[in-house]
PDB file of C-alpha atoms in Angstrom:
ATOM      1  CA  MET A   1     -15.906   6.473   7.722  1.00 61.00           C
ATOM      2  CA  ILE A   2     -14.308   5.411  11.062  1.00 77.00           C
ATOM      3  CA  ASP A   3     -13.044   8.140  13.393  1.00 85.00           C
ATOM      4  CA  PRO A   4      -9.053   8.614  13.104  1.00 86.00           C
ATOM      5  CA  GLU A   5      -8.853   9.748  16.769  1.00 91.00           C
ATOM      6  CA  LEU A   6     -10.689   6.369  17.953  1.00 93.00           C
ATOM      7  CA  LEU A   7      -8.253   4.559  15.674  1.00 93.00           C
ATOM      8  CA  THR A   8      -5.221   6.335  17.251  1.00 93.00           C
ATOM      9  CA  HIS A   9      -6.798   5.497  20.943  1.00 95.00           C
ATOM     10  CA  TRP A  10      -7.179   1.649  20.136  1.00 96.00           C
ATOM     11  CA  LEU A  11      -3.885   1.764  18.487  1.00 95.00           C
ATOM     12  CA  GLN A  12      -2.246   3.386  21.759  1.00 95.00           C
ATOM     13  CA  ALA A  13      -4.230   1.278  23.755  1.00 96.00           C
ATOM     14  CA  SER A  14      -2.795  -2.465  21.478  1.00 95.00           C
ATOM     15  CA  ALA A  15       0.413  -0.847  21.755  1.00 95.00           C
ATOM     16  CA  ARG A  16      -0.111  -1.234  25.878  1.00 95.00           C
ATOM     17  CA  GLY A  17      -1.068  -4.743  25.339  1.00 95.00           C
ATOM     18  CA  ASP A  18      -4.442  -3.569  25.710  1.00 96.00           C
ATOM     19  CA  ARG A  19      -6.234  -6.959  24.169  1.00 96.00           C
ATOM     20  CA  ARG A  20      -9.769  -5.409  23.856  1.00 96.00           C
ATOM     21  CA  ALA A  21      -8.771  -2.394  21.930  1.00 95.00           C
ATOM     22  CA  PHE A  22      -6.837  -4.653  19.593  1.00 96.00           C
ATOM     23  CA  GLN A  23     -10.715  -6.281  18.994  1.00 96.00           C
ATOM     24  CA  SER A  24     -12.209  -3.472  18.617  1.00 95.00           C
ATOM     25  CA  LEU A  25      -9.394  -2.084  15.927  1.00 95.00           C
ATOM     26  CA  TYR A  26     -10.095  -5.300  14.081  1.00 95.00           C
ATOM     27  CA  ARG A  27     -13.182  -5.016  14.477  1.00 94.00           C
ATOM     28  CA  ALA A  28     -13.733  -1.642  12.515  1.00 92.00           C
ATOM     29  CA  THR A  29     -10.480  -1.932  10.262  1.00 92.00           C
ATOM     30  CA  SER A  30     -10.158  -5.408   9.156  1.00 92.00           C
ATOM     31  CA  PRO A  31     -13.396  -4.742   6.604  1.00 91.00           C
ATOM     32  CA  HIS A  32     -11.608  -2.255   4.860  1.00 89.00           C
ATOM     33  CA  LEU A  33      -8.011  -3.899   4.723  1.00 91.00           C
ATOM     34  CA  PHE A  34      -9.516  -7.180   3.722  1.00 91.00           C
ATOM     35  CA  SER A  35     -11.136  -5.710   0.942  1.00 88.00           C
ATOM     36  CA  LEU A  36      -7.822  -4.225  -0.153  1.00 86.00           C
ATOM     37  CA  LEU A  37      -5.548  -7.474  -0.144  1.00 90.00           C
ATOM     38  CA  LEU A  38      -8.723  -9.063  -1.685  1.00 88.00           C
ATOM     39  CA  ARG A  39      -8.639  -6.628  -4.352  1.00 85.00           C
ATOM     40  CA  MET A  40      -4.954  -7.155  -4.648  1.00 85.00           C
ATOM     41  CA  LEU A  41      -4.675 -10.786  -4.111  1.00 87.00           C
ATOM     42  CA  LYS A  42      -7.946 -12.429  -6.042  1.00 85.00           C
ATOM     43  CA  ARG A  43      -7.837 -14.993  -3.587  1.00 88.00           C
ATOM     44  CA  ARG A  44      -9.629 -15.210  -0.611  1.00 91.00           C
ATOM     45  CA  GLU A  45      -7.659 -17.368   1.022  1.00 92.00           C
ATOM     46  CA  LEU A  46      -4.695 -15.558   0.257  1.00 90.00           C
ATOM     47  CA  ALA A  47      -6.467 -12.552   1.452  1.00 91.00           C
ATOM     48  CA  GLU A  48      -7.591 -13.948   4.433  1.00 93.00           C
ATOM     49  CA  GLU A  49      -4.338 -15.358   5.124  1.00 92.00           C
ATOM     50  CA  ALA A  50      -2.238 -11.902   4.369  1.00 93.00           C
ATOM     51  CA  LEU A  51      -5.280 -10.490   6.619  1.00 95.00           C
ATOM     52  CA  GLN A  52      -4.448 -12.316   9.669  1.00 95.00           C
ATOM     53  CA  ASP A  53      -0.532 -11.616   9.202  1.00 94.00           C
ATOM     54  CA  CYS A  54      -1.227  -7.909   9.027  1.00 94.00           C
ATOM     55  CA  PHE A  55      -3.005  -7.617  13.079  1.00 95.00           C
ATOM     56  CA  VAL A  56      -0.219 -10.149  13.683  1.00 95.00           C
ATOM     57  CA  ARG A  57       2.054  -6.652  12.885  1.00 94.00           C
ATOM     58  CA  ILE A  58      -0.122  -4.587  13.906  1.00 95.00           C
ATOM     59  CA  TRP A  59      -0.584  -6.449  17.565  1.00 95.00           C
ATOM     60  CA  GLN A  60       3.490  -5.993  17.682  1.00 94.00           C
ATOM     61  CA  LYS A  61       4.203  -2.810  16.137  1.00 93.00           C
ATOM     62  CA  ALA A  62       1.400  -0.719  17.359  1.00 93.00           C
ATOM     63  CA  ASP A  63       3.688   1.299  19.023  1.00 93.00           C
ATOM     64  CA  SER A  64       5.420   2.824  16.006  1.00 92.00           C
ATOM     65  CA  TYR A  65       2.304   4.458  14.689  1.00 91.00           C
ATOM     66  CA  ALA A  66       2.697   7.909  14.975  1.00 87.00           C
ATOM     67  CA  PRO A  67      -0.204   9.650  14.491  1.00 84.00           C
ATOM     68  CA  ASP A  68       2.244  13.333  13.264  1.00 81.00           C
ATOM     69  CA  ARG A  69       3.263  10.844  10.221  1.00 77.00           C
ATOM     70  CA  GLY A  70      -0.836  10.566   8.635  1.00 78.00           C
ATOM     71  CA  THR A  71      -3.754   8.630   9.827  1.00 84.00           C
ATOM     72  CA  PRO A  72      -4.330   5.554  11.109  1.00 89.00           C
ATOM     73  CA  LEU A  73      -6.059   3.776   8.693  1.00 87.00           C
ATOM     74  CA  ALA A  74      -3.693   4.830   5.775  1.00 84.00           C
ATOM     75  CA  TRP A  75      -1.066   3.052   8.202  1.00 89.00           C
ATOM     76  CA  LEU A  76      -2.698  -0.068   8.773  1.00 91.00           C
ATOM     77  CA  MET A  77      -3.735  -0.035   4.760  1.00 87.00           C
ATOM     78  CA  THR A  78       0.032   0.454   4.033  1.00 86.00           C
ATOM     79  CA  ILE A  79       0.769  -2.417   6.455  1.00 90.00           C
ATOM     80  CA  ALA A  80      -1.774  -4.845   4.852  1.00 91.00           C
ATOM     81  CA  ARG A  81      -1.362  -3.611   0.733  1.00 87.00           C
ATOM     82  CA  TYR A  82       2.712  -4.617   1.461  1.00 86.00           C
ATOM     83  CA  ARG A  83       1.722  -7.871   2.647  1.00 89.00           C
ATOM     84  CA  ALA A  84       0.006  -8.192  -0.225  1.00 88.00           C
ATOM     85  CA  LEU A  85       3.015  -7.653  -2.297  1.00 83.00           C
ATOM     86  CA  ASP A  86       4.943  -9.906  -0.390  1.00 84.00           C
ATOM     87  CA  LEU A  87       3.249 -12.850  -1.077  1.00 84.00           C
ATOM     88  CA  ILE A  88       2.890 -11.753  -4.653  1.00 80.00           C
ATOM     89  CA  ARG A  89       6.340 -11.619  -4.988  1.00 76.00           C
ATOM     90  CA  ARG A  90       6.670 -15.088  -3.333  1.00 76.00           C
ATOM     91  CA  LYS A  91       4.396 -16.575  -5.779  1.00 69.00           C
ATOM     92  CA  ARG A  92       6.530 -14.925  -8.633  1.00 57.00           C
ATOM     93  CA  PRO A  93      10.524 -15.397  -6.983  1.00 44.00           C
ATOM     94  CA  GLU A  94      11.430 -14.422 -10.347  1.00 44.00           C
ATOM     95  CA  VAL A  95      10.021 -10.545  -9.978  1.00 41.00           C
ATOM     96  CA  SER A  96      12.636  -7.702 -10.846  1.00 44.00           C
ATOM     97  CA  LEU A  97      11.658  -4.481 -10.106  1.00 44.00           C
ATOM     98  CA  GLU A  98      14.687  -2.515 -10.821  1.00 45.00           C
ATOM     99  CA  ASN A  99      14.626   0.429 -12.818  1.00 44.00           C
ATOM    100  CA  ASP A 100      17.584   1.436 -16.414  1.00 47.00           C
ATOM    101  CA  GLU A 101      20.232   2.820 -13.291  1.00 49.00           C
ATOM    102  CA  GLY A 102      19.249  -0.084 -11.118  1.00 49.00           C
ATOM    103  CA  GLU A 103      17.495   1.614  -8.116  1.00 44.00           C
ATOM    104  CA  THR A 104      14.780  -0.381  -7.176  1.00 44.00           C
ATOM    105  CA  LEU A 105      11.595   1.043  -7.369  1.00 42.00           C
ATOM    106  CA  GLU A 106       9.930   2.649  -4.536  1.00 40.00           C
ATOM    107  CA  VAL A 107       6.954   1.101  -4.989  1.00 41.00           C
ATOM    108  CA  ALA A 108       8.557  -2.256  -4.458  1.00 37.00           C
ATOM    109  CA  ASP A 109       9.834  -1.464  -0.490  1.00 36.00           C
ATOM    110  CA  ASP A 110       9.489  -3.016   2.324  1.00 37.00           C
ATOM    111  CA  VAL A 111       7.584  -1.091   5.051  1.00 38.00           C
ATOM    112  CA  ASN A 112       9.619  -0.904   7.782  1.00 39.00           C
ATOM    113  CA  ASP A 113       8.797   0.394  11.263  1.00 37.00           C
ATOM    114  CA  ASN A 114       8.862   4.034  10.954  1.00 38.00           C
ATOM    115  CA  GLY A 115       6.120   3.464   8.247  1.00 42.00           C
ATOM    116  CA  PRO A 116       5.589   4.105   4.860  1.00 41.00           C
ATOM    117  CA  GLN A 117       8.658   5.640   1.783  1.00 43.00           C
ATOM    118  CA  GLY A 118       7.469   5.421  -1.141  1.00 48.00           C
ATOM    119  CA  PRO A 119       5.464   9.055  -3.114  1.00 49.00           C
ATOM    120  CA  LEU A 120       1.864   7.378  -3.017  1.00 49.00           C
ATOM    121  CA  GLU A 121       2.491   5.759   0.317  1.00 46.00           C
ATOM    122  CA  ALA A 122       3.336   9.707   1.490  1.00 43.00           C
ATOM    123  CA  SER A 123       0.353  10.957  -0.128  1.00 41.00           C
ATOM    124  CA  MET A 124      -1.767   8.234   1.647  1.00 44.00           C
ATOM    125  CA  THR A 125      -0.332   9.128   5.372  1.00 41.00           C
ATOM    126  CA  SER A 126      -0.112  13.180   4.428  1.00 39.00           C
ATOM    127  CA  GLN A 127      -3.033  13.979   1.832  1.00 37.00           C
ATOM    128  CA  SER A 128      -6.608  12.890   1.388  1.00 49.00           C
ATOM    129  CA  LEU A 129      -7.472   9.850  -0.444  1.00 59.00           C
ATOM    130  CA  ALA A 130      -9.752  12.636  -2.115  1.00 65.00           C
ATOM    131  CA  GLU A 131      -6.434  14.630  -3.204  1.00 72.00           C
ATOM    132  CA  LEU A 132      -4.835  11.678  -4.127  1.00 72.00           C
ATOM    133  CA  ASP A 133      -7.436  10.829  -6.790  1.00 73.00           C
ATOM    134  CA  ARG A 134      -7.258  14.486  -7.620  1.00 80.00           C
ATOM    135  CA  CYS A 135      -3.859  13.968  -8.562  1.00 81.00           C
ATOM    136  CA  LEU A 136      -4.024  10.861 -10.364  1.00 81.00           C
ATOM    137  CA  GLU A 137      -6.181  12.592 -12.687  1.00 85.00           C
ATOM    138  CA  THR A 138      -3.825  14.921 -13.509  1.00 88.00           C
ATOM    139  CA  LEU A 139      -1.852  11.737 -15.204  1.00 87.00           C
ATOM    140  CA  GLN A 140      -2.801  10.492 -19.012  1.00 87.00           C
ATOM    141  CA  ASP A 141      -4.855   7.603 -19.050  1.00 86.00           C
ATOM    142  CA  LEU A 142      -1.791   4.938 -19.879  1.00 85.00           C
ATOM    143  CA  GLN A 143       0.192   6.266 -17.165  1.00 86.00           C
ATOM    144  CA  ARG A 144      -2.263   6.083 -14.331  1.00 84.00           C
ATOM    145  CA  GLN A 145      -3.090   3.225 -15.290  1.00 85.00           C
ATOM    146  CA  SER A 146       0.464   2.111 -14.915  1.00 85.00           C
ATOM    147  CA  VAL A 147       1.012   3.548 -11.941  1.00 82.00           C
ATOM    148  CA  LEU A 148      -2.080   1.868 -10.216  1.00 80.00           C
ATOM    149  CA  LEU A 149      -1.011  -1.842 -11.625  1.00 80.00           C
ATOM    150  CA  ALA A 150       2.169  -1.538 -10.184  1.00 78.00           C
ATOM    151  CA  TYR A 151       1.176   0.074  -7.185  1.00 72.00           C
ATOM    152  CA  TYR A 152      -2.065  -2.188  -6.061  1.00 68.00           C
ATOM    153  CA  GLU A 153      -1.532  -5.080  -7.841  1.00 69.00           C
ATOM    154  CA  GLY A 154       2.215  -5.669  -7.870  1.00 70.00           C
ATOM    155  CA  TYR A 155       3.153  -5.903 -11.379  1.00 77.00           C
ATOM    156  CA  THR A 156       6.543  -5.270 -12.169  1.00 80.00           C
ATOM    157  CA  HIS A 157       8.092  -3.345 -14.866  1.00 84.00           C
ATOM    158  CA  GLU A 158       7.977  -6.233 -17.422  1.00 86.00           C
ATOM    159  CA  GLU A 159       4.363  -7.522 -16.844  1.00 83.00           C
ATOM    160  CA  LEU A 160       3.321  -4.124 -17.199  1.00 85.00           C
ATOM    161  CA  ALA A 161       4.664  -3.935 -20.325  1.00 88.00           C
ATOM    162  CA  GLU A 162       3.261  -7.511 -21.423  1.00 87.00           C
ATOM    163  CA  GLN A 163      -0.220  -6.171 -20.066  1.00 85.00           C
ATOM    164  CA  LEU A 164      -0.498  -2.648 -22.157  1.00 86.00           C
ATOM    165  CA  ASP A 165       1.746  -4.453 -25.118  1.00 89.00           C
ATOM    166  CA  LYS A 166       4.362  -1.331 -24.795  1.00 90.00           C
ATOM    167  CA  PRO A 167       7.797  -1.310 -25.035  1.00 92.00           C
ATOM    168  CA  LEU A 168       9.427  -1.518 -21.679  1.00 90.00           C
ATOM    169  CA  GLY A 169      11.292   1.207 -21.603  1.00 91.00           C
ATOM    170  CA  THR A 170       8.263   3.355 -22.374  1.00 91.00           C
ATOM    171  CA  VAL A 171       6.295   1.687 -19.072  1.00 89.00           C
ATOM    172  CA  LYS A 172       9.630   2.429 -17.316  1.00 90.00           C
ATOM    173  CA  SER A 173       9.510   5.879 -17.895  1.00 90.00           C
ATOM    174  CA  TRP A 174       5.436   5.707 -17.128  1.00 89.00           C
ATOM    175  CA  VAL A 175       5.662   4.816 -13.757  1.00 88.00           C
ATOM    176  CA  ARG A 176       8.969   6.902 -13.072  1.00 88.00           C
ATOM    177  CA  ARG A 177       7.252   9.826 -14.133  1.00 90.00           C
ATOM    178  CA  GLY A 178       3.878   9.171 -13.129  1.00 87.00           C
ATOM    179  CA  LEU A 179       5.406   9.059  -9.117  1.00 84.00           C
ATOM    180  CA  GLN A 180       7.107  12.245  -9.923  1.00 87.00           C
ATOM    181  CA  ARG A 181       3.816  13.629 -10.821  1.00 87.00           C
ATOM    182  CA  LEU A 182       2.253  12.423  -7.927  1.00 81.00           C
ATOM    183  CA  ARG A 183       4.566  13.484  -5.885  1.00 80.00           C
ATOM    184  CA  GLU A 184       4.796  16.951  -7.039  1.00 83.00           C
ATOM    185  CA  CYS A 185       0.990  17.355  -6.955  1.00 81.00           C
ATOM    186  CA  LEU A 186       0.386  16.104  -3.632  1.00 72.00           C
ATOM    187  CA  GLU A 187       3.622  18.195  -2.532  1.00 72.00           C
ATOM    188  CA  ALA A 188       1.855  21.584  -4.241  1.00 72.00           C
TER     189      ALA A 188
END
């Protein structure tokens, strides 16, 4: 595991324009980010493009990282995840992530300069991955699968319903309740 204090140091130095620190940050974290991007995008060339875009954004926004809001690796992975979701949505411009009440599904929010917004992102920045895994285990199998497909693969409700061969309303409920349950578990 990469030392969070060292990553924080490199991020802070990068924010001041230190290219050597940024190179060290890249060497230490790019394999982790690339692995996530490759898993989400399933195509090496897209993952490489997304990785490059991520590090441009990291260079530009390194000063927005706040150590008190979570680990540096979680912050970096959130940037990578959102870049992958942007590419997925660009390939599928018809994607709609609204629920029945017209609210946008939290897992599709764009990352902002202040960091992650949804319950899963918050969990990555405020809780250990082991705790997230423990909370995911409390979900029923299909509910857990729905949340993970929406979160990591960028599936829409419609795509989830088709993939799982379940009614759209059922899938929407699984995702909404699953995210709510995760939030409650992680806050406990």
